[in-house]
Amino acid sequence: TAVEVTSAFCHVAAIAQDLTNCLTEILFDEALRRAAELDRHLDETGQVVGPLHGLPVSIKDHILVKGHDTAAGYTSWAYKTVAAKDAVVVDILRKAGAVIYVKTANPQTLLVRISQFLHTSRC
């Protein structure tokens, strides 16, 4: 079931967080509620919500997830930048049946990625 899969992903994410401090938002309760809704929908209709029905998906910290912090790696933004709506990609994932269960850390303002891009794209 979606609940069983989500529970397994949450369990492993909790272990990863304890070992590496890799998560910025832990959405386990919300994820399990969504998974239960998806299981009910499948039981009642015999139809999946979309191609990602019940699949747990993590979202990087800089991507907006409604009702959750989006600090983009800035410690000064932490707990001050709660998203009023989902980013387009999160909306698409939810409509496809995905279950958002965590937000993961990224380098401050993604500068590491930008500097890597600039370094590799020089002639």
mmCIF file with all atom_site columns, C-alpha atoms in Angstrom:
data_model
loop_
_atom_site.group_PDB
_atom_site.id
_atom_site.type_symbol
_atom_site.label_atom_id
_atom_site.label_alt_id
_atom_site.label_comp_id
_atom_site.label_asym_id
_atom_site.label_entity_id
_atom_site.label_seq_id
_atom_site.pdbx_PDB_ins_code
_atom_site.Cartn_x
_atom_site.Cartn_y
_atom_site.Cartn_z
_atom_site.occupancy
_atom_site.B_iso_or_equiv
_atom_site.pdbx_formal_charge
_atom_site.auth_seq_id
_atom_site.auth_comp_id
_atom_site.auth_asym_id
_atom_site.auth_atom_id
_atom_site.pdbx_PDB_model_num
ATOM 1   C CA . THR A 1 1   ? 0.000   0.000  0.000   1.00 0.00 ? 1   THR A CA 1
ATOM 2   C CA . ALA A 1 2   ? 1.004   3.624  -0.277  1.00 0.00 ? 2   ALA A CA 1
ATOM 3   C CA . VAL A 1 3   ? 1.003   3.841  3.522   1.00 0.00 ? 3   VAL A CA 1
ATOM 4   C CA . GLU A 1 4   ? 3.423   0.916  3.823   1.00 0.00 ? 4   GLU A CA 1
ATOM 5   C CA . VAL A 1 5   ? 5.788   2.338  1.216   1.00 0.00 ? 5   VAL A CA 1
ATOM 6   C CA . THR A 1 6   ? 5.643   5.823  2.744   1.00 0.00 ? 6   THR A CA 1
ATOM 7   C CA . SER A 1 7   ? 6.263   4.412  6.216   1.00 0.00 ? 7   SER A CA 1
ATOM 8   C CA . ALA A 1 8   ? 9.360   2.604  4.942   1.00 0.00 ? 8   ALA A CA 1
ATOM 9   C CA . PHE A 1 9   ? 10.684  5.762  3.258   1.00 0.00 ? 9   PHE A CA 1
ATOM 10  C CA . CYS A 1 10  ? 10.037  7.799  6.423   1.00 0.00 ? 10  CYS A CA 1
ATOM 11  C CA . HIS A 1 11  ? 11.884  5.219  8.522   1.00 0.00 ? 11  HIS A CA 1
ATOM 12  C CA . VAL A 1 12  ? 14.962  5.345  6.291   1.00 0.00 ? 12  VAL A CA 1
ATOM 13  C CA . ALA A 1 13  ? 14.808  9.155  6.092   1.00 0.00 ? 13  ALA A CA 1
ATOM 14  C CA . ALA A 1 14  ? 14.812  9.371  9.896   1.00 0.00 ? 14  ALA A CA 1
ATOM 15  C CA . ILE A 1 15  ? 17.929  7.203  10.027  1.00 0.00 ? 15  ILE A CA 1
ATOM 16  C CA . ALA A 1 16  ? 19.626  9.295  7.322   1.00 0.00 ? 16  ALA A CA 1
ATOM 17  C CA . GLN A 1 17  ? 18.749  12.479 9.222   1.00 0.00 ? 17  GLN A CA 1
ATOM 18  C CA . ASP A 1 18  ? 20.251  11.095 12.436  1.00 0.00 ? 18  ASP A CA 1
ATOM 19  C CA . LEU A 1 19  ? 23.468  10.185 10.620  1.00 0.00 ? 19  LEU A CA 1
ATOM 20  C CA . THR A 1 20  ? 23.941  13.132 8.254   1.00 0.00 ? 20  THR A CA 1
ATOM 21  C CA . ASN A 1 21  ? 21.548  15.982 9.159   1.00 0.00 ? 21  ASN A CA 1
ATOM 22  C CA . CYS A 1 22  ? 20.366  16.004 5.524   1.00 0.00 ? 22  CYS A CA 1
ATOM 23  C CA . LEU A 1 23  ? 16.749  17.124 6.001   1.00 0.00 ? 23  LEU A CA 1
ATOM 24  C CA . THR A 1 24  ? 15.392  20.629 6.449   1.00 0.00 ? 24  THR A CA 1
ATOM 25  C CA . GLU A 1 25  ? 11.708  19.716 6.789   1.00 0.00 ? 25  GLU A CA 1
ATOM 26  C CA . ILE A 1 26  ? 10.244  16.430 7.994   1.00 0.00 ? 26  ILE A CA 1
ATOM 27  C CA . LEU A 1 27  ? 6.705   15.950 6.672   1.00 0.00 ? 27  LEU A CA 1
ATOM 28  C CA . PHE A 1 28  ? 6.018   12.396 7.861   1.00 0.00 ? 28  PHE A CA 1
ATOM 29  C CA . ASP A 1 29  ? 2.538   13.028 9.325   1.00 0.00 ? 29  ASP A CA 1
ATOM 30  C CA . GLU A 1 30  ? 1.394   14.913 6.232   1.00 0.00 ? 30  GLU A CA 1
ATOM 31  C CA . ALA A 1 31  ? 2.878   12.224 3.976   1.00 0.00 ? 31  ALA A CA 1
ATOM 32  C CA . LEU A 1 32  ? 1.153   9.384  5.826   1.00 0.00 ? 32  LEU A CA 1
ATOM 33  C CA . ARG A 1 33  ? -2.197  11.218 5.636   1.00 0.00 ? 33  ARG A CA 1
ATOM 34  C CA . ARG A 1 34  ? -1.740  11.683 1.872   1.00 0.00 ? 34  ARG A CA 1
ATOM 35  C CA . ALA A 1 35  ? -0.744  8.031  1.441   1.00 0.00 ? 35  ALA A CA 1
ATOM 36  C CA . ALA A 1 36  ? -3.865  6.942  3.348   1.00 0.00 ? 36  ALA A CA 1
ATOM 37  C CA . GLU A 1 37  ? -6.002  9.161  1.089   1.00 0.00 ? 37  GLU A CA 1
ATOM 38  C CA . LEU A 1 38  ? -4.422  7.554  -1.974  1.00 0.00 ? 38  LEU A CA 1
ATOM 39  C CA . ASP A 1 39  ? -5.034  4.053  -0.595  1.00 0.00 ? 39  ASP A CA 1
ATOM 40  C CA . ARG A 1 40  ? -8.694  4.924  0.107   1.00 0.00 ? 40  ARG A CA 1
ATOM 41  C CA . HIS A 1 41  ? -9.095  6.358  -3.382  1.00 0.00 ? 41  HIS A CA 1
ATOM 42  C CA . LEU A 1 42  ? -7.681  3.192  -4.953  1.00 0.00 ? 42  LEU A CA 1
ATOM 43  C CA . ASP A 1 43  ? -9.885  0.963  -2.774  1.00 0.00 ? 43  ASP A CA 1
ATOM 44  C CA . GLU A 1 44  ? -13.035 2.959  -3.546  1.00 0.00 ? 44  GLU A CA 1
ATOM 45  C CA . THR A 1 45  ? -12.542 3.581  -7.272  1.00 0.00 ? 45  THR A CA 1
ATOM 46  C CA . GLY A 1 46  ? -10.083 0.934  -8.423  1.00 0.00 ? 46  GLY A CA 1
ATOM 47  C CA . GLN A 1 47  ? -8.151  3.748  -10.133 1.00 0.00 ? 47  GLN A CA 1
ATOM 48  C CA . VAL A 1 48  ? -4.790  5.299  -9.350  1.00 0.00 ? 48  VAL A CA 1
ATOM 49  C CA . VAL A 1 49  ? -4.513  9.082  -9.042  1.00 0.00 ? 49  VAL A CA 1
ATOM 50  C CA . GLY A 1 50  ? -1.688  9.254  -11.581 1.00 0.00 ? 50  GLY A CA 1
ATOM 51  C CA . PRO A 1 51  ? 1.515   7.607  -12.752 1.00 0.00 ? 51  PRO A CA 1
ATOM 52  C CA . LEU A 1 52  ? 3.267   8.330  -9.430  1.00 0.00 ? 52  LEU A CA 1
ATOM 53  C CA . HIS A 1 53  ? 0.403   7.058  -7.245  1.00 0.00 ? 53  HIS A CA 1
ATOM 54  C CA . GLY A 1 54  ? 1.785   6.541  -3.725  1.00 0.00 ? 54  GLY A CA 1
ATOM 55  C CA . LEU A 1 55  ? 5.430   7.170  -4.620  1.00 0.00 ? 55  LEU A CA 1
ATOM 56  C CA . PRO A 1 56  ? 7.283   9.076  -1.871  1.00 0.00 ? 56  PRO A CA 1
ATOM 57  C CA . VAL A 1 57  ? 9.263   12.017 -3.260  1.00 0.00 ? 57  VAL A CA 1
ATOM 58  C CA . SER A 1 58  ? 11.740  14.311 -1.505  1.00 0.00 ? 58  SER A CA 1
ATOM 59  C CA . ILE A 1 59  ? 11.943  17.985 -2.437  1.00 0.00 ? 59  ILE A CA 1
ATOM 60  C CA . LYS A 1 60  ? 15.021  20.209 -2.201  1.00 0.00 ? 60  LYS A CA 1
ATOM 61  C CA . ASP A 1 61  ? 14.846  23.014 0.374   1.00 0.00 ? 61  ASP A CA 1
ATOM 62  C CA . HIS A 1 62  ? 14.781  25.834 -2.207  1.00 0.00 ? 62  HIS A CA 1
ATOM 63  C CA . ILE A 1 63  ? 11.556  24.549 -3.801  1.00 0.00 ? 63  ILE A CA 1
ATOM 64  C CA . LEU A 1 64  ? 8.278   25.862 -2.367  1.00 0.00 ? 64  LEU A CA 1
ATOM 65  C CA . VAL A 1 65  ? 6.045   23.402 -0.529  1.00 0.00 ? 65  VAL A CA 1
ATOM 66  C CA . LYS A 1 66  ? 2.899   25.057 0.797   1.00 0.00 ? 66  LYS A CA 1
ATOM 67  C CA . GLY A 1 67  ? 2.936   25.602 4.541   1.00 0.00 ? 67  GLY A CA 1
ATOM 68  C CA . HIS A 1 68  ? 6.602   24.720 4.964   1.00 0.00 ? 68  HIS A CA 1
ATOM 69  C CA . ASP A 1 69  ? 9.854   26.605 5.385   1.00 0.00 ? 69  ASP A CA 1
ATOM 70  C CA . THR A 1 70  ? 11.899  27.458 2.284   1.00 0.00 ? 70  THR A CA 1
ATOM 71  C CA . ALA A 1 71  ? 15.198  28.907 3.477   1.00 0.00 ? 71  ALA A CA 1
ATOM 72  C CA . ALA A 1 72  ? 17.361  28.022 0.417   1.00 0.00 ? 72  ALA A CA 1
ATOM 73  C CA . GLY A 1 73  ? 20.249  27.232 2.758   1.00 0.00 ? 73  GLY A CA 1
ATOM 74  C CA . TYR A 1 74  ? 20.258  30.643 4.488   1.00 0.00 ? 74  TYR A CA 1
ATOM 75  C CA . THR A 1 75  ? 20.262  30.203 8.257   1.00 0.00 ? 75  THR A CA 1
ATOM 76  C CA . SER A 1 76  ? 18.898  33.735 8.661   1.00 0.00 ? 76  SER A CA 1
ATOM 77  C CA . TRP A 1 77  ? 15.842  32.773 6.559   1.00 0.00 ? 77  TRP A CA 1
ATOM 78  C CA . ALA A 1 78  ? 15.094  29.612 8.557   1.00 0.00 ? 78  ALA A CA 1
ATOM 79  C CA . TYR A 1 79  ? 11.550  29.548 9.977   1.00 0.00 ? 79  TYR A CA 1
ATOM 80  C CA . LYS A 1 80  ? 10.795  32.940 8.368   1.00 0.00 ? 80  LYS A CA 1
ATOM 81  C CA . THR A 1 81  ? 9.957   31.971 4.797   1.00 0.00 ? 81  THR A CA 1
ATOM 82  C CA . VAL A 1 82  ? 6.930   29.684 4.932   1.00 0.00 ? 82  VAL A CA 1
ATOM 83  C CA . ALA A 1 83  ? 5.588   29.038 1.430   1.00 0.00 ? 83  ALA A CA 1
ATOM 84  C CA . ALA A 1 84  ? 2.068   30.303 0.724   1.00 0.00 ? 84  ALA A CA 1
ATOM 85  C CA . LYS A 1 85  ? 1.686   27.902 -2.200  1.00 0.00 ? 85  LYS A CA 1
ATOM 86  C CA . ASP A 1 86  ? 3.338   24.931 -3.861  1.00 0.00 ? 86  ASP A CA 1
ATOM 87  C CA . ALA A 1 87  ? 5.894   25.418 -6.617  1.00 0.00 ? 87  ALA A CA 1
ATOM 88  C CA . VAL A 1 88  ? 4.664   24.302 -10.038 1.00 0.00 ? 88  VAL A CA 1
ATOM 89  C CA . VAL A 1 89  ? 6.787   21.144 -9.885  1.00 0.00 ? 89  VAL A CA 1
ATOM 90  C CA . VAL A 1 90  ? 5.320   20.197 -6.490  1.00 0.00 ? 90  VAL A CA 1
ATOM 91  C CA . ASP A 1 91  ? 1.794   20.769 -7.807  1.00 0.00 ? 91  ASP A CA 1
ATOM 92  C CA . ILE A 1 92  ? 2.540   18.532 -10.813 1.00 0.00 ? 92  ILE A CA 1
ATOM 93  C CA . LEU A 1 93  ? 4.002   15.830 -8.568  1.00 0.00 ? 93  LEU A CA 1
ATOM 94  C CA . ARG A 1 94  ? 0.979   15.888 -6.245  1.00 0.00 ? 94  ARG A CA 1
ATOM 95  C CA . LYS A 1 95  ? -1.457  15.693 -9.177  1.00 0.00 ? 95  LYS A CA 1
ATOM 96  C CA . ALA A 1 96  ? 0.519   12.704 -10.483 1.00 0.00 ? 96  ALA A CA 1
ATOM 97  C CA . GLY A 1 97  ? -0.042  10.949 -7.137  1.00 0.00 ? 97  GLY A CA 1
ATOM 98  C CA . ALA A 1 98  ? 3.330   11.567 -5.476  1.00 0.00 ? 98  ALA A CA 1
ATOM 99  C CA . VAL A 1 99  ? 3.644   11.764 -1.693  1.00 0.00 ? 99  VAL A CA 1
ATOM 100 C CA . ILE A 1 100 ? 5.927   14.570 -0.463  1.00 0.00 ? 100 ILE A CA 1
ATOM 101 C CA . TYR A 1 101 ? 7.604   13.295 2.703   1.00 0.00 ? 101 TYR A CA 1
ATOM 102 C CA . VAL A 1 102 ? 10.729  15.453 3.321   1.00 0.00 ? 102 VAL A CA 1
ATOM 103 C CA . LYS A 1 103 ? 12.597  18.531 2.167   1.00 0.00 ? 103 LYS A CA 1
ATOM 104 C CA . THR A 1 104 ? 16.332  18.015 1.764   1.00 0.00 ? 104 THR A CA 1
ATOM 105 C CA . ALA A 1 105 ? 19.269  20.327 2.423   1.00 0.00 ? 105 ALA A CA 1
ATOM 106 C CA . ASN A 1 106 ? 21.157  22.184 -0.280  1.00 0.00 ? 106 ASN A CA 1
ATOM 107 C CA . PRO A 1 107 ? 24.221  24.478 -0.230  1.00 0.00 ? 107 PRO A CA 1
ATOM 108 C CA . GLN A 1 108 ? 23.480  28.044 0.793   1.00 0.00 ? 108 GLN A CA 1
ATOM 109 C CA . THR A 1 109 ? 21.686  29.735 -2.116  1.00 0.00 ? 109 THR A CA 1
ATOM 110 C CA . LEU A 1 110 ? 22.845  26.869 -4.350  1.00 0.00 ? 110 LEU A CA 1
ATOM 111 C CA . LEU A 1 111 ? 26.136  28.706 -4.926  1.00 0.00 ? 111 LEU A CA 1
ATOM 112 C CA . VAL A 1 112 ? 28.129  25.504 -5.147  1.00 0.00 ? 112 VAL A CA 1
ATOM 113 C CA . ARG A 1 113 ? 26.084  24.421 -8.178  1.00 0.00 ? 113 ARG A CA 1
ATOM 114 C CA . ILE A 1 114 ? 26.367  27.817 -9.831  1.00 0.00 ? 114 ILE A CA 1
ATOM 115 C CA . SER A 1 115 ? 30.140  27.995 -9.315  1.00 0.00 ? 115 SER A CA 1
ATOM 116 C CA . GLN A 1 116 ? 30.525  24.441 -10.658 1.00 0.00 ? 116 GLN A CA 1
ATOM 117 C CA . PHE A 1 117 ? 28.518  25.415 -13.742 1.00 0.00 ? 117 PHE A CA 1
ATOM 118 C CA . LEU A 1 118 ? 30.579  28.556 -14.321 1.00 0.00 ? 118 LEU A CA 1
ATOM 119 C CA . HIS A 1 119 ? 33.819  26.657 -13.868 1.00 0.00 ? 119 HIS A CA 1
ATOM 120 C CA . THR A 1 120 ? 32.908  23.876 -16.333 1.00 0.00 ? 120 THR A CA 1
ATOM 121 C CA . SER A 1 121 ? 31.365  26.157 -18.965 1.00 0.00 ? 121 SER A CA 1
ATOM 122 C CA . ARG A 1 122 ? 34.459  28.329 -19.452 1.00 0.00 ? 122 ARG A CA 1
ATOM 123 C CA . CYS A 1 123 ? 36.408  27.919 -22.686 1.00 0.00 ? 123 CYS A CA 1
#
